Amino acid sequence: MTDQSNSAGSRADAVIRVLLADDEEMIRHSVRVILKHADDIEVVGEAANGAEAVRLAAEHGPDVVLLDVCMPVLDGLAAVEPLVALDPAPQVVMLTTFDDEENVLWALRAGATGFLLKDEGPQELIRAVRAAVAGDAVLSPGVTGSVIRRMLGGGSAGVGAAAPGSSVAGLTDRERDVLVMLGAGLSNLEIGTRLGIGVGTVKTHVGSILGKTGCESRVQAALVAYQAGLMS
């Protein structure tokens, strides 16, 4: 794992601790098998409902929680806030389907790092875990555009809305390139690879983009990219 953030850099050789939360045992089993193929990832617990996920997260202190949206006792949406309120707080990645865009918006508002489609491939799942712990928003390319369009359509007022007065007018050409890739849901590493620049440089560009557009998150920046007509 590369030093994609200060926190990640200080633990570059550490194992990423993951908690799985899904009420379907077969899905938990499949995800666990996939993650076992990554030497830098360890599954430290499994939960069948949101309440159990919060309890196990407090007990095991995972770096990342892969959290299903719909679960009994306490669903994934309701579990996000108590999870991100833990100290230290894990990165929460929602496991979702194409029909869950509305729920995804509320999860992002509650503090989730991002979302991943349940039918993504093994490498995408591993990449998402690494991206989350490195501080990247996890925005599944397969559903990002749909979620952004719902934001723009006003179906969920105030959820992930762009900052008032945000504009791309002050961005450099390279920052615009990076913004387009944020809109496509790419991680810092993927952006750096495509542009032929280092991850640290990408992080600098992202920080500048957030500052110039008045956005608080990569999700809001992605929304700005769509609002500005930068996404084809």
Short mmCIF file of C-alpha atoms in Angstrom, two decimals:
data_model
loop_
_atom_site.label_atom_id
_atom_site.label_comp_id
_atom_site.label_asym_id
_atom_site.label_seq_id
_atom_site.Cartn_x
_atom_site.Cartn_y
_atom_site.Cartn_z
CA MET A 1 0.00 0.00 0.00
CA THR A 2 1.34 3.42 -0.94
CA ASP A 3 1.60 6.43 1.32
CA GLN A 4 -1.62 7.99 0.04
CA SER A 5 -2.23 9.98 3.21
CA ASN A 6 -0.33 10.88 6.34
CA SER A 7 -2.24 8.36 8.40
CA ALA A 8 -1.80 5.69 5.78
CA GLY A 9 1.87 6.54 5.44
CA SER A 10 2.46 6.02 9.14
CA ARG A 11 0.99 2.54 8.94
CA ALA A 12 2.02 1.63 5.38
CA ASP A 13 3.18 -1.82 6.47
CA ALA A 14 0.21 -2.44 8.78
CA VAL A 15 -2.64 -4.80 8.02
CA ILE A 16 -5.97 -3.15 7.21
CA ARG A 17 -8.55 -4.44 9.69
CA VAL A 18 -12.01 -4.93 8.18
CA LEU A 19 -15.40 -5.63 9.73
CA LEU A 20 -18.09 -7.16 7.50
CA ALA A 21 -21.74 -6.37 8.20
CA ASP A 22 -24.40 -8.08 6.09
CA ASP A 23 -27.39 -10.15 7.12
CA GLU A 24 -26.76 -12.66 4.31
CA GLU A 25 -24.20 -15.24 5.40
CA MET A 26 -23.31 -16.18 1.82
CA ILE A 27 -22.41 -12.59 0.99
CA ARG A 28 -20.23 -12.31 4.09
CA HIS A 29 -18.54 -15.57 3.14
CA SER A 30 -17.90 -14.39 -0.44
CA VAL A 31 -16.45 -11.07 0.69
CA ARG A 32 -14.28 -12.77 3.31
CA VAL A 33 -12.87 -15.18 0.72
CA ILE A 34 -12.07 -12.30 -1.64
CA LEU A 35 -10.33 -10.25 1.04
CA LYS A 36 -8.24 -13.25 2.12
CA HIS A 37 -6.38 -12.95 -1.18
CA ALA A 38 -4.99 -9.56 -0.11
CA ASP A 39 -1.94 -9.88 2.15
CA ASP A 40 -2.55 -6.44 3.66
CA ILE A 41 -6.20 -7.02 4.66
CA GLU A 42 -7.58 -8.96 7.62
CA VAL A 43 -11.26 -9.59 8.45
CA VAL A 44 -11.53 -9.06 12.21
CA GLY A 45 -15.26 -9.62 12.63
CA GLU A 46 -18.61 -10.28 11.01
CA ALA A 47 -22.02 -8.87 11.91
CA ALA A 48 -25.49 -9.90 10.78
CA ASN A 49 -27.17 -6.61 11.73
CA GLY A 50 -26.35 -2.98 12.35
CA ALA A 51 -26.44 -3.16 16.14
CA GLU A 52 -23.96 -6.02 16.12
CA ALA A 53 -21.78 -4.09 13.69
CA VAL A 54 -21.58 -1.12 16.07
CA ARG A 55 -20.79 -3.38 19.03
CA LEU A 56 -18.09 -5.32 17.20
CA ALA A 57 -16.57 -2.15 15.77
CA ALA A 58 -16.24 -0.72 19.28
CA GLU A 59 -14.68 -3.99 20.42
CA HIS A 60 -12.26 -4.66 17.55
CA GLY A 61 -11.46 -1.15 16.28
CA PRO A 62 -11.52 -1.94 12.55
CA ASP A 63 -10.06 0.46 10.01
CA VAL A 64 -12.90 -0.16 7.56
CA VAL A 65 -16.49 -1.37 7.97
CA LEU A 66 -18.19 -2.83 4.90
CA LEU A 67 -21.81 -2.16 5.76
CA ASP A 68 -24.93 -3.48 4.04
CA VAL A 69 -27.73 -0.96 3.67
CA CYS A 70 -30.66 -3.20 4.61
CA MET A 71 -30.27 -5.32 7.76
CA PRO A 72 -32.51 -6.33 10.68
CA VAL A 73 -32.48 -4.92 14.24
CA LEU A 74 -30.60 -1.80 13.14
CA ASP A 75 -30.20 -1.19 9.43
CA GLY A 76 -27.02 0.03 7.80
CA LEU A 77 -28.25 3.59 7.42
CA ALA A 78 -28.99 3.91 11.13
CA ALA A 79 -25.65 2.30 11.99
CA VAL A 80 -23.50 4.83 10.10
CA GLU A 81 -23.68 7.66 12.66
CA PRO A 82 -22.78 5.56 15.73
CA LEU A 83 -19.97 3.92 13.75
CA VAL A 84 -18.36 7.19 12.66
CA ALA A 85 -18.80 8.53 16.21
CA LEU A 86 -16.45 5.85 17.58
CA ASP A 87 -12.95 6.83 18.68
CA PRO A 88 -11.05 5.98 16.59
CA ALA A 89 -13.72 6.04 13.88
CA PRO A 90 -13.60 3.47 11.08
CA GLN A 91 -14.11 4.33 7.45
CA VAL A 92 -17.61 3.13 6.52
CA VAL A 93 -18.23 1.83 3.00
CA MET A 94 -21.83 0.99 2.13
CA LEU A 95 -22.54 -2.19 0.17
CA THR A 96 -25.42 -1.40 -2.13
CA THR A 97 -27.34 -2.26 -5.30
CA PHE A 98 -28.49 -0.20 -8.25
CA ASP A 99 -31.84 0.32 -6.51
CA ASP A 100 -30.38 1.94 -3.40
CA GLU A 101 -29.31 5.39 -4.67
CA GLU A 102 -31.61 7.23 -2.27
CA ASN A 103 -30.22 5.29 0.68
CA VAL A 104 -26.68 5.92 -0.50
CA LEU A 105 -27.28 9.67 -0.40
CA TRP A 106 -28.42 9.54 3.20
CA ALA A 107 -25.50 7.30 4.16
CA LEU A 108 -23.02 9.79 2.66
CA ARG A 109 -24.71 12.58 4.56
CA ALA A 110 -24.40 10.58 7.80
CA GLY A 111 -20.66 10.21 7.32
CA ALA A 112 -20.06 7.13 5.17
CA THR A 113 -16.88 7.24 3.12
CA GLY A 114 -18.66 5.98 0.03
CA PHE A 115 -20.45 3.11 -1.59
CA LEU A 116 -19.68 -0.04 -3.54
CA LEU A 117 -21.96 -2.22 -5.62
CA LYS A 118 -22.34 -5.73 -4.25
CA ASP A 119 -21.61 -7.25 -7.65
CA GLU A 120 -18.30 -5.45 -8.18
CA GLY A 121 -15.38 -7.70 -9.00
CA PRO A 122 -12.86 -8.99 -6.43
CA GLN A 123 -10.14 -6.51 -7.36
CA GLU A 124 -12.56 -3.60 -7.09
CA LEU A 125 -13.56 -4.71 -3.60
CA ILE A 126 -9.92 -4.94 -2.48
CA ARG A 127 -9.17 -1.58 -4.10
CA ALA A 128 -12.12 -0.01 -2.29
CA VAL A 129 -10.88 -1.19 1.11
CA ARG A 130 -7.41 0.18 0.43
CA ALA A 131 -8.80 3.44 -0.92
CA ALA A 132 -11.03 3.94 2.12
CA VAL A 133 -8.21 3.54 4.64
CA ALA A 134 -6.01 5.83 2.53
CA GLY A 135 -8.59 8.61 2.79
CA ASP A 136 -10.09 8.32 -0.68
CA ALA A 137 -13.83 8.47 -1.13
CA VAL A 138 -15.09 5.14 -2.46
CA LEU A 139 -17.53 5.92 -5.25
CA SER A 140 -18.42 2.92 -7.36
CA PRO A 141 -18.10 4.00 -11.01
CA GLY A 142 -21.10 1.82 -11.84
CA VAL A 143 -23.50 3.94 -9.81
CA THR A 144 -21.77 7.28 -9.21
CA GLY A 145 -23.37 8.97 -12.19
CA SER A 146 -26.83 7.79 -11.18
CA VAL A 147 -26.40 9.06 -7.62
CA ILE A 148 -25.09 12.42 -8.83
CA ARG A 149 -28.04 12.81 -11.18
CA ARG A 150 -30.41 12.20 -8.27
CA MET A 151 -28.57 14.87 -6.30
CA LEU A 152 -29.01 17.29 -9.17
CA GLY A 153 -32.65 16.32 -9.56
CA GLY A 154 -33.36 17.47 -6.02
CA GLY A 155 -34.78 14.15 -4.92
CA SER A 156 -32.90 14.44 -1.64
CA ALA A 157 -32.72 18.11 -0.75
CA GLY A 158 -29.52 19.05 0.95
CA VAL A 159 -27.94 15.62 0.71
CA GLY A 160 -24.45 16.04 -0.69
CA ALA A 161 -25.41 19.35 -2.25
CA ALA A 162 -22.61 21.39 -3.74
CA ALA A 163 -21.39 24.33 -1.76
CA PRO A 164 -23.26 27.59 -2.48
CA GLY A 165 -21.46 29.58 -5.14
CA SER A 166 -19.09 26.73 -5.98
CA SER A 167 -17.49 27.25 -9.38
CA VAL A 168 -14.83 25.72 -11.57
CA ALA A 169 -13.83 29.08 -13.05
CA GLY A 170 -10.73 29.38 -10.85
CA LEU A 171 -9.39 25.88 -11.51
CA THR A 172 -6.29 25.23 -13.56
CA ASP A 173 -6.48 22.89 -16.55
CA ARG A 174 -4.85 20.09 -14.53
CA GLU A 175 -7.27 20.66 -11.64
CA ARG A 176 -10.15 20.36 -14.10
CA ASP A 177 -8.71 17.05 -15.30
CA VAL A 178 -8.55 15.82 -11.72
CA LEU A 179 -12.09 17.06 -11.03
CA VAL A 180 -13.44 15.08 -13.99
CA MET A 181 -11.83 11.95 -12.59
CA LEU A 182 -13.31 12.66 -9.16
CA GLY A 183 -16.67 12.81 -10.92
CA ALA A 184 -15.96 9.39 -12.39
CA GLY A 185 -15.31 7.98 -8.91
CA LEU A 186 -11.58 7.32 -9.33
CA SER A 187 -9.19 7.04 -6.39
CA ASN A 188 -6.07 9.16 -5.97
CA LEU A 189 -3.91 6.27 -7.16
CA GLU A 190 -6.03 5.75 -10.29
CA ILE A 191 -6.01 9.48 -11.05
CA GLY A 192 -2.23 9.61 -10.63
CA THR A 193 -1.77 6.63 -12.92
CA ARG A 194 -3.93 8.12 -15.65
CA LEU A 195 -2.30 11.53 -15.49
CA GLY A 196 1.23 10.26 -14.95
CA ILE A 197 1.71 12.10 -11.66
CA GLY A 198 2.37 11.03 -8.08
CA VAL A 199 -0.32 10.34 -5.51
CA GLY A 200 0.99 13.19 -3.37
CA THR A 201 0.54 15.59 -6.28
CA VAL A 202 -3.00 14.30 -6.82
CA LYS A 203 -3.78 14.95 -3.16
CA THR A 204 -2.48 18.50 -3.54
CA HIS A 205 -4.72 19.04 -6.56
CA VAL A 206 -7.74 17.58 -4.75
CA GLY A 207 -7.15 19.85 -1.77
CA SER A 208 -6.88 22.85 -4.06
CA ILE A 209 -10.07 21.86 -5.87
CA LEU A 210 -11.99 21.56 -2.62
CA GLY A 211 -10.69 24.92 -1.46
CA LYS A 212 -11.44 26.76 -4.70
CA THR A 213 -14.92 25.29 -5.15
CA GLY A 214 -15.89 25.56 -1.48
CA CYS A 215 -16.63 21.83 -1.30
CA GLU A 216 -16.19 19.81 1.88
CA SER A 217 -15.81 16.39 0.29
CA ARG A 218 -14.90 14.54 -2.89
CA VAL A 219 -18.57 13.66 -3.30
CA GLN A 220 -19.49 17.34 -3.39
CA ALA A 221 -16.65 17.94 -5.84
CA ALA A 222 -18.02 15.20 -8.08
CA LEU A 223 -21.38 16.97 -8.00
CA VAL A 224 -19.69 20.22 -9.05
CA ALA A 225 -18.12 18.42 -12.01
CA TYR A 226 -21.59 17.37 -13.20
CA GLN A 227 -23.12 20.77 -12.52
CA ALA A 228 -20.37 22.45 -14.55
CA GLY A 229 -20.98 20.17 -17.53
CA LEU A 230 -17.53 18.60 -17.34
CA MET A 231 -18.84 15.03 -17.42
CA SER A 232 -19.73 13.59 -20.80
#
